[in-house]
mmCIF file of C-alpha atoms and ligand atoms in Angstrom:
data_model
loop_
_atom_site.group_PDB
_atom_site.id
_atom_site.type_symbol
_atom_site.label_atom_id
_atom_site.label_comp_id
_atom_site.label_asym_id
_atom_site.label_seq_id
_atom_site.Cartn_x
_atom_site.Cartn_y
_atom_site.Cartn_z
ATOM 1 C CA MET A 222 170.173 -102.406 15.503
ATOM 2 C CA SER A 223 173.687 -103.240 16.970
ATOM 3 C CA ASP A 224 174.411 -106.834 18.148
ATOM 4 C CA TYR A 225 174.948 -105.305 21.574
ATOM 5 C CA LEU A 226 171.304 -104.036 21.944
ATOM 6 C CA ARG A 227 169.813 -107.023 20.050
ATOM 7 C CA LEU A 228 171.175 -109.308 22.987
ATOM 8 C CA LEU A 229 170.140 -106.815 25.330
ATOM 9 C CA ARG A 230 166.427 -108.039 24.033
ATOM 10 C CA GLU A 231 167.173 -111.554 24.633
ATOM 11 C CA ARG A 232 169.200 -111.832 28.011
ATOM 12 C CA VAL A 233 171.185 -109.861 30.714
ATOM 13 C CA MET A 234 174.376 -108.813 29.666
ATOM 14 C CA ILE A 235 176.992 -109.345 32.220
ATOM 15 C CA PHE A 236 179.721 -106.322 32.763
ATOM 16 C CA ASP A 237 183.366 -106.964 33.875
ATOM 17 C CA GLY A 238 184.206 -105.631 37.455
ATOM 18 C CA ALA A 239 186.555 -102.984 38.567
ATOM 19 C CA MET A 240 189.564 -101.721 36.356
ATOM 20 C CA GLY A 241 191.095 -99.094 38.739
ATOM 21 C CA THR A 242 190.623 -101.287 42.060
ATOM 22 C CA GLN A 243 192.523 -104.227 40.411
ATOM 23 C CA LEU A 244 195.169 -102.238 39.060
ATOM 24 C CA MET A 245 195.653 -100.184 42.576
ATOM 25 C CA ALA A 246 196.045 -103.888 44.156
ATOM 26 C CA LEU A 247 198.905 -104.760 41.804
ATOM 27 C CA ASP A 248 201.232 -102.214 43.712
ATOM 28 C CA LEU A 249 202.518 -100.764 40.272
ATOM 29 C CA THR A 250 205.786 -98.625 40.429
ATOM 30 C CA PRO A 251 206.476 -95.742 38.602
ATOM 31 C CA ASP A 252 208.151 -97.570 35.942
ATOM 32 C CA ASP A 253 205.037 -99.189 34.968
ATOM 33 C CA PHE A 254 203.379 -96.161 34.193
ATOM 34 C CA GLY A 255 206.438 -94.863 31.932
ATOM 35 C CA GLY A 256 208.080 -92.901 34.337
ATOM 36 C CA PRO A 257 207.527 -91.125 37.720
ATOM 37 C CA ARG A 258 205.701 -88.163 35.925
ATOM 38 C CA TYR A 259 202.751 -90.564 34.751
ATOM 39 C CA ASN A 260 202.586 -92.369 38.224
ATOM 40 C CA GLY A 261 198.937 -93.048 39.175
ATOM 41 C CA CYS A 262 197.751 -92.444 35.619
ATOM 42 C CA TYR A 263 195.728 -95.497 34.747
ATOM 43 C CA GLU A 264 195.292 -94.880 31.112
ATOM 44 C CA ALA A 265 199.226 -94.510 30.455
ATOM 45 C CA LEU A 266 199.318 -98.136 31.349
ATOM 46 C CA VAL A 267 197.826 -98.612 27.715
ATOM 47 C CA LEU A 268 200.913 -97.201 26.368
ATOM 48 C CA SER A 269 203.295 -98.547 29.023
ATOM 49 C CA ARG A 270 202.097 -101.783 30.092
ATOM 50 C CA PRO A 271 199.371 -103.015 27.749
ATOM 51 C CA ASP A 272 199.982 -106.745 29.064
ATOM 52 C CA ILE A 273 198.608 -105.711 32.416
ATOM 53 C CA VAL A 274 195.486 -104.238 31.205
ATOM 54 C CA ARG A 275 194.756 -106.918 28.487
ATOM 55 C CA GLY A 276 195.505 -109.290 31.349
ATOM 56 C CA ILE A 277 192.690 -108.144 33.338
ATOM 57 C CA HIS A 278 190.631 -107.809 30.546
ATOM 58 C CA GLU A 279 191.158 -111.553 29.885
ATOM 59 C CA ALA A 280 190.309 -112.526 33.794
ATOM 60 C CA TYR A 281 187.126 -110.867 33.444
ATOM 61 C CA LEU A 282 186.291 -112.542 29.978
ATOM 62 C CA ALA A 283 187.195 -115.596 31.683
ATOM 63 C CA ALA A 284 185.258 -115.139 34.846
ATOM 64 C CA GLY A 285 182.117 -115.010 32.091
ATOM 65 C CA ALA A 286 181.776 -111.527 31.474
ATOM 66 C CA ASP A 287 179.982 -110.340 28.141
ATOM 67 C CA VAL A 288 181.281 -106.718 28.045
ATOM 68 C CA VAL A 289 184.695 -105.738 29.083
ATOM 69 C CA GLU A 290 185.065 -101.754 29.787
ATOM 70 C CA THR A 291 187.989 -100.220 28.122
ATOM 71 C CA ASP A 292 190.783 -98.554 30.304
ATOM 72 C CA SER A 293 189.889 -95.272 29.290
ATOM 73 C CA PHE A 294 187.702 -93.439 32.419
ATOM 74 C CA THR A 295 189.745 -90.377 32.882
ATOM 75 C CA GLY A 296 191.366 -90.676 29.142
ATOM 76 C CA SER A 297 189.499 -87.181 28.027
ATOM 77 C CA ARG A 298 192.290 -84.787 26.724
ATOM 78 C CA LEU A 299 191.658 -82.882 29.934
ATOM 79 C CA LYS A 300 192.270 -85.332 32.225
ATOM 80 C CA LEU A 301 195.228 -86.977 30.630
ATOM 81 C CA GLU A 302 196.590 -83.072 30.358
ATOM 82 C CA GLU A 303 197.096 -83.432 34.134
ATOM 83 C CA PHE A 304 199.725 -85.798 33.527
ATOM 84 C CA GLY A 305 201.390 -84.019 30.453
ATOM 85 C CA LEU A 306 199.747 -86.879 28.135
ATOM 86 C CA GLY A 307 197.136 -84.617 26.577
ATOM 87 C CA ASP A 308 199.007 -84.594 23.137
ATOM 88 C CA ARG A 309 198.669 -88.920 23.378
ATOM 89 C CA THR A 310 194.827 -88.131 23.923
ATOM 90 C CA GLU A 311 194.379 -90.280 20.388
ATOM 91 C CA GLU A 312 196.775 -92.891 20.853
ATOM 92 C CA VAL A 313 195.596 -93.734 24.421
ATOM 93 C CA ASN A 314 192.215 -93.919 23.485
ATOM 94 C CA ARG A 315 192.693 -95.906 20.340
ATOM 95 C CA GLY A 316 195.042 -98.262 22.245
ATOM 96 C CA ALA A 317 192.862 -98.727 25.067
ATOM 97 C CA ALA A 318 190.123 -99.799 22.685
ATOM 98 C CA GLN A 319 192.178 -102.069 20.336
ATOM 99 C CA LEU A 320 193.572 -103.832 23.726
ATOM 100 C CA ALA A 321 189.883 -104.620 24.777
ATOM 101 C CA ARG A 322 189.016 -105.753 21.198
ATOM 102 C CA GLN A 323 191.746 -108.079 21.031
ATOM 103 C CA ALA A 324 190.778 -109.749 24.582
ATOM 104 C CA CYS A 325 187.173 -110.146 23.458
ATOM 105 C CA ASP A 326 187.825 -111.210 20.071
ATOM 106 C CA ALA A 327 190.042 -113.908 21.662
ATOM 107 C CA TYR A 328 187.393 -115.002 23.822
ATOM 108 C CA SER A 329 184.403 -114.699 21.492
ATOM 109 C CA THR A 330 182.513 -117.007 19.673
ATOM 110 C CA PRO A 331 179.426 -117.163 17.189
ATOM 111 C CA GLU A 332 177.145 -118.465 20.077
ATOM 112 C CA TRP A 333 178.859 -116.345 22.516
ATOM 113 C CA PRO A 334 179.882 -113.090 21.040
ATOM 114 C CA ARG A 335 181.986 -110.340 23.780
ATOM 115 C CA PHE A 336 181.521 -106.589 23.478
ATOM 116 C CA VAL A 337 183.918 -103.902 24.244
ATOM 117 C CA ALA A 338 182.219 -100.706 26.319
ATOM 118 C CA GLY A 339 184.206 -97.488 25.749
ATOM 119 C CA SER A 340 184.469 -96.237 29.096
ATOM 120 C CA MET A 341 184.218 -92.552 29.658
ATOM 121 C CA GLY A 342 184.025 -91.081 33.479
ATOM 122 C CA PRO A 343 183.466 -87.555 34.595
ATOM 123 C CA THR A 344 186.259 -84.471 33.977
ATOM 124 C CA GLY A 345 185.993 -83.673 37.580
ATOM 125 C CA MET A 346 184.554 -80.023 36.591
ATOM 126 C CA LEU A 347 180.931 -79.143 37.626
ATOM 127 C CA ILE A 348 179.587 -76.783 35.272
ATOM 128 C CA SER A 349 176.377 -76.739 37.379
ATOM 129 C CA SER A 350 177.886 -76.181 40.129
ATOM 130 C CA SER A 351 178.492 -72.256 41.761
ATOM 131 C CA ASP A 352 182.090 -73.170 42.626
ATOM 132 C CA PRO A 353 184.021 -71.133 40.313
ATOM 133 C CA SER A 354 187.108 -73.285 40.315
ATOM 134 C CA LEU A 355 184.984 -76.327 39.309
ATOM 135 C CA SER A 356 182.895 -74.567 36.675
ATOM 136 C CA LYS A 357 185.333 -72.687 35.224
ATOM 137 C CA ILE A 358 184.693 -74.698 31.781
ATOM 138 C CA THR A 359 181.867 -74.074 29.464
ATOM 139 C CA TYR A 360 179.328 -76.676 27.914
ATOM 140 C CA GLU A 361 181.010 -76.589 24.579
ATOM 141 C CA GLN A 362 184.296 -77.142 25.402
ATOM 142 C CA LEU A 363 183.047 -80.264 27.550
ATOM 143 C CA ARG A 364 180.858 -81.283 24.678
ATOM 144 C CA ASP A 365 184.027 -81.446 22.422
ATOM 145 C CA ILE A 366 186.413 -82.858 25.134
ATOM 146 C CA TYR A 367 183.715 -86.158 25.136
ATOM 147 C CA GLY A 368 183.463 -85.882 21.096
ATOM 148 C CA GLU A 369 187.143 -86.433 20.662
ATOM 149 C CA GLN A 370 187.399 -89.075 22.981
ATOM 150 C CA ALA A 371 184.392 -91.026 21.874
ATOM 151 C CA ARG A 372 186.006 -90.811 18.416
ATOM 152 C CA TYR A 373 188.973 -92.518 19.242
ATOM 153 C CA LEU A 374 187.269 -94.888 21.095
ATOM 154 C CA VAL A 375 185.256 -96.077 18.511
ATOM 155 C CA GLU A 376 187.961 -95.636 15.709
ATOM 156 C CA GLY A 377 189.727 -98.147 17.967
ATOM 157 C CA GLY A 378 187.100 -100.535 18.018
ATOM 158 C CA VAL A 379 184.588 -100.105 20.900
ATOM 159 C CA ASP A 380 180.916 -101.919 20.395
ATOM 160 C CA LEU A 381 179.408 -99.093 23.011
ATOM 161 C CA LEU A 382 180.381 -95.913 24.407
ATOM 162 C CA LEU A 383 179.920 -95.808 28.012
ATOM 163 C CA LEU A 384 179.201 -92.576 30.122
ATOM 164 C CA GLU A 385 179.659 -93.914 33.662
ATOM 165 C CA THR A 386 179.981 -92.476 36.965
ATOM 166 C CA MET A 387 178.492 -89.258 35.949
ATOM 167 C CA GLN A 388 178.072 -86.532 38.716
ATOM 168 C CA ASP A 389 176.539 -83.622 36.700
ATOM 169 C CA MET A 390 173.526 -83.950 34.791
ATOM 170 C CA LEU A 391 174.514 -80.850 32.635
ATOM 171 C CA GLU A 392 178.289 -82.511 32.065
ATOM 172 C CA LEU A 393 176.277 -85.593 30.812
ATOM 173 C CA LYS A 394 174.246 -83.608 28.599
ATOM 174 C CA ALA A 395 177.215 -82.280 27.146
ATOM 175 C CA ALA A 396 178.930 -85.904 26.664
ATOM 176 C CA ILE A 397 175.974 -86.990 24.533
ATOM 177 C CA ALA A 398 176.024 -84.060 22.330
ATOM 178 C CA GLY A 399 179.433 -84.417 22.068
ATOM 179 C CA ILE A 400 178.910 -88.017 20.508
ATOM 180 C CA ALA A 401 175.951 -86.920 18.679
ATOM 181 C CA ARG A 402 177.935 -84.572 16.641
ATOM 182 C CA GLU A 403 180.333 -87.161 15.910
ATOM 183 C CA PHE A 404 177.589 -89.341 14.823
ATOM 184 C CA ARG A 405 176.405 -86.714 12.305
ATOM 185 C CA ASN A 406 179.692 -86.155 11.028
ATOM 186 C CA GLY A 407 180.177 -89.532 9.952
ATOM 187 C CA LEU A 408 181.764 -91.687 12.936
ATOM 188 C CA ARG A 409 180.341 -95.119 13.078
ATOM 189 C CA ARG A 410 177.143 -95.099 15.217
ATOM 190 C CA VAL A 411 177.218 -97.292 18.407
ATOM 191 C CA PRO A 412 174.787 -97.492 21.332
ATOM 192 C CA ILE A 413 175.221 -94.698 24.119
ATOM 193 C CA GLN A 414 174.647 -96.048 27.564
ATOM 194 C CA ALA A 415 174.726 -93.280 30.114
ATOM 195 C CA GLN A 416 175.162 -94.025 33.915
ATOM 196 C CA PRO A 417 174.877 -91.516 36.355
ATOM 197 C CA THR A 418 176.044 -91.958 39.954
ATOM 198 C CA LEU A 419 174.031 -91.510 43.084
ATOM 199 C CA ILE A 420 175.010 -90.517 46.401
ATOM 200 C CA THR A 421 173.425 -92.326 49.284
ATOM 201 C CA ASP A 422 170.309 -90.150 49.284
ATOM 202 C CA GLY A 423 169.562 -91.032 46.025
ATOM 203 C CA ARG A 424 170.408 -87.575 44.321
ATOM 204 C CA MET A 425 173.282 -86.915 41.736
ATOM 205 C CA LEU A 426 175.959 -84.885 43.718
ATOM 206 C CA LEU A 427 174.416 -81.706 42.280
ATOM 207 C CA GLY A 428 170.757 -82.821 43.283
ATOM 208 C CA THR A 429 169.396 -83.973 40.371
ATOM 209 C CA ASP A 430 166.867 -87.009 41.483
ATOM 210 C CA ILE A 431 165.943 -90.171 39.954
ATOM 211 C CA SER A 432 162.845 -88.657 38.323
ATOM 212 C CA ALA A 433 164.648 -85.971 36.543
ATOM 213 C CA VAL A 434 167.489 -87.912 35.603
ATOM 214 C CA CYS A 435 165.309 -90.445 34.063
ATOM 215 C CA ALA A 436 162.849 -87.650 32.367
ATOM 216 C CA THR A 437 166.523 -85.876 30.711
ATOM 217 C CA LEU A 438 168.213 -88.824 29.314
ATOM 218 C CA ASP A 439 164.887 -90.422 27.861
ATOM 219 C CA ALA A 440 164.329 -87.455 26.205
ATOM 220 C CA LEU A 441 168.216 -87.572 24.744
ATOM 221 C CA PRO A 442 169.616 -90.462 22.163
ATOM 222 C CA VAL A 443 170.560 -92.673 24.654
ATOM 223 C CA ASP A 444 169.923 -96.415 24.490
ATOM 224 C CA VAL A 445 170.889 -97.764 27.794
ATOM 225 C CA ILE A 446 169.860 -95.565 31.193
ATOM 226 C CA GLY A 447 171.788 -96.787 34.660
ATOM 227 C CA LEU A 448 173.561 -96.162 37.491
ATOM 228 C CA ASN A 449 177.000 -97.138 38.920
ATOM 229 C CA CYS A 450 179.806 -96.630 41.675
ATOM 230 C CA SER A 451 179.628 -94.251 44.696
ATOM 231 C CA THR A 452 177.462 -97.406 46.757
ATOM 232 C CA GLY A 453 176.547 -100.720 46.923
ATOM 233 C CA PRO A 454 173.712 -102.226 45.317
ATOM 234 C CA ALA A 455 171.535 -102.070 48.423
ATOM 235 C CA GLN A 456 171.194 -98.008 48.495
ATOM 236 C CA MET A 457 170.327 -98.150 44.439
ATOM 237 C CA ARG A 458 167.320 -100.342 44.864
ATOM 238 C CA ASP A 459 164.563 -97.538 45.067
ATOM 239 C CA SER A 460 166.042 -95.797 41.859
ATOM 240 C CA ILE A 461 166.453 -98.954 39.883
ATOM 241 C CA ARG A 462 163.059 -99.662 40.491
ATOM 242 C CA TYR A 463 161.962 -96.060 39.318
ATOM 243 C CA LEU A 464 163.935 -96.582 36.021
ATOM 244 C CA CYS A 465 162.827 -99.956 35.317
ATOM 245 C CA GLU A 466 159.413 -98.875 35.741
ATOM 246 C CA ASN A 467 159.338 -95.111 33.971
ATOM 247 C CA SER A 468 162.483 -95.331 31.433
ATOM 248 C CA ARG A 469 161.990 -96.205 27.818
ATOM 249 C CA CYS A 470 165.804 -97.455 27.687
ATOM 250 C CA PHE A 471 167.201 -100.587 28.583
ATOM 251 C CA VAL A 472 168.305 -100.381 32.367
ATOM 252 C CA SER A 473 171.594 -101.384 33.583
ATOM 253 C CA VAL A 474 173.455 -101.418 37.384
ATOM 254 C CA ILE A 475 176.688 -101.637 38.132
ATOM 255 C CA PRO A 476 177.193 -101.024 41.973
ATOM 256 C CA ASN A 477 180.793 -101.065 44.069
ATOM 257 C CA ALA A 478 181.006 -104.305 46.023
ATOM 258 C CA GLY A 479 179.128 -102.494 48.869
ATOM 259 C CA LEU A 480 179.355 -98.988 50.269
ATOM 260 C CA PRO A 481 183.066 -98.061 50.589
ATOM 261 C CA ILE A 482 184.147 -97.862 54.284
ATOM 262 C CA MET A 483 187.848 -96.697 55.414
ATOM 263 C CA GLY A 484 190.612 -99.251 56.563
ATOM 264 C CA PRO A 485 192.824 -98.663 59.427
ATOM 265 C CA LYS A 486 195.168 -96.881 57.143
ATOM 266 C CA GLY A 487 192.918 -94.461 55.754
ATOM 267 C CA GLU A 488 192.462 -96.819 52.532
ATOM 268 C CA THR A 489 188.866 -97.649 51.005
ATOM 269 C CA ILE A 490 187.785 -100.774 51.417
ATOM 270 C CA TYR A 491 184.601 -102.620 50.028
ATOM 271 C CA LEU A 492 183.000 -105.480 51.883
ATOM 272 C CA GLU A 493 180.571 -107.244 50.089
ATOM 273 C CA SER A 494 181.726 -110.881 48.994
ATOM 274 C CA PRO A 495 181.068 -112.188 45.618
ATOM 275 C CA GLU A 496 177.853 -114.414 46.496
ATOM 276 C CA GLU A 497 176.281 -111.252 48.319
ATOM 277 C CA LEU A 498 176.905 -108.936 45.526
ATOM 278 C CA ALA A 499 175.520 -111.562 42.988
ATOM 279 C CA SER A 500 172.491 -112.488 45.201
ATOM 280 C CA GLU A 501 171.695 -108.765 45.029
ATOM 281 C CA LEU A 502 171.929 -108.028 41.630
ATOM 282 C CA ALA A 503 170.053 -111.240 40.772
ATOM 283 C CA ASP A 504 167.431 -110.044 42.972
ATOM 284 C CA PHE A 505 167.173 -107.021 40.688
ATOM 285 C CA VAL A 506 167.040 -108.907 37.635
ATOM 286 C CA ARG A 507 164.141 -111.075 39.232
ATOM 287 C CA GLU A 508 161.927 -108.188 40.812
ATOM 288 C CA PHE A 509 162.586 -105.279 38.174
ATOM 289 C CA GLY A 510 163.835 -106.811 35.188
ATOM 290 C CA VAL A 511 167.270 -105.084 35.190
ATOM 291 C CA ASN A 512 169.010 -105.489 31.666
ATOM 292 C CA ALA A 513 172.581 -105.463 32.093
ATOM 293 C CA VAL A 514 174.652 -105.995 35.396
ATOM 294 C CA GLY A 515 178.287 -105.910 36.381
ATOM 295 C CA GLY A 516 180.584 -104.660 39.271
ATOM 296 C CA CYS A 517 182.233 -101.166 40.069
ATOM 297 C CA CYS A 518 184.986 -100.395 42.587
ATOM 298 C CA GLY A 519 186.157 -103.434 44.375
ATOM 299 C CA SER A 520 184.563 -105.912 42.705
ATOM 300 C CA THR A 521 186.801 -108.760 40.915
ATOM 301 C CA PRO A 522 186.739 -111.444 38.484
ATOM 302 C CA ALA A 523 185.500 -113.705 41.796
ATOM 303 C CA HIS A 524 182.534 -111.302 41.964
ATOM 304 C CA ILE A 525 181.767 -111.638 38.275
ATOM 305 C CA ALA A 526 181.755 -115.294 38.177
ATOM 306 C CA ALA A 527 179.373 -115.202 40.933
ATOM 307 C CA LEU A 528 177.578 -112.882 39.034
ATOM 308 C CA LYS A 529 177.045 -114.863 35.901
ATOM 309 C CA ALA A 530 175.915 -118.153 37.852
ATOM 310 C CA ALA A 531 173.520 -116.230 39.768
ATOM 311 C CA VAL A 532 171.773 -114.261 36.892
ATOM 312 C CA GLU A 533 171.838 -117.414 34.570
ATOM 313 C CA ALA A 534 169.416 -118.834 37.381
ATOM 314 C CA VAL A 535 166.878 -115.993 36.401
ATOM 315 C CA PRO A 536 164.552 -116.447 33.958
ATOM 316 C CA ALA A 537 162.867 -112.833 34.035
ATOM 317 C CA ARG A 538 163.923 -110.200 31.662
ATOM 318 C CA ARG A 539 162.398 -106.638 31.352
ATOM 319 C CA GLU A 540 161.065 -105.726 28.131
ATOM 320 C CA ARG A 541 161.936 -102.128 26.774
ATOM 321 C CA LEU A 542 159.023 -99.943 27.334
ATOM 322 C CA ALA A 543 157.862 -98.493 23.998
ATOM 323 C CA SER A 544 159.317 -95.027 23.274
HETATM 324 ZN ZN1 LIG B 91 182.924 -97.337 41.471
#
């Protein structure tokens, strides 16, 4: 069993906070991204400004995170190709894993090991959709795209693979199939953490409800099941309770710092303070026995520090259900 899964049995694991909104707050210039062509491609920073990416990892580790996520959320070949970086997919993902690995190794001690989660987000394609432009890709193509990214992340040194903010169950299944195939072909096995995102009515974008999410993922080679992004913790409460009561897997919850609202200049803002987010997540640990918590969009090192303090004070922990 991996050290990450072994520790999940013993205590609640704290994930880091947002990478994307932290980077956005830095007002980076096209030069930071390596030139105007790559402007806005946050994975390009792995190549052009590794110091910035590593600095964000270190800020979260200093705040008390047990797990940091690689800067590879939109690092699949398909997404990088949008910036003309498809042929650097290996370099970007290995580099993202190595940056997080170096930061974690600098903070790890035998008593407090830190872990790297290889982040993989949705491609934006929706194969379950009837929209011809969004569903113009095959299951096999998606499987191969995720398998490739997973391989580079694992070779770069991640401790687990995190499929997050997933909007379409069929894409999530393709991703898991792609990773499983890499494992069968000899890639070092690491845990898989699968996190759909639910819109405010408690369903995935294409309608899958939490009971279908749970039944589907429980039947796949997944170790941790959870939810992230889209909303704050309050909107996730019923779905998280359902997962904790029904899934055979460990359960993770990584909400945004509140339900996003639009600011005066059209910008997205997240209003939950570190203390608010931390106290709601500590309630999930206390009431339902959630195994891993963290912050998604709008969360900062201050949120993670508050989360660590709040969760450390909660003794309750859910046992994984027998499979
Ligand atoms: Zn988010």
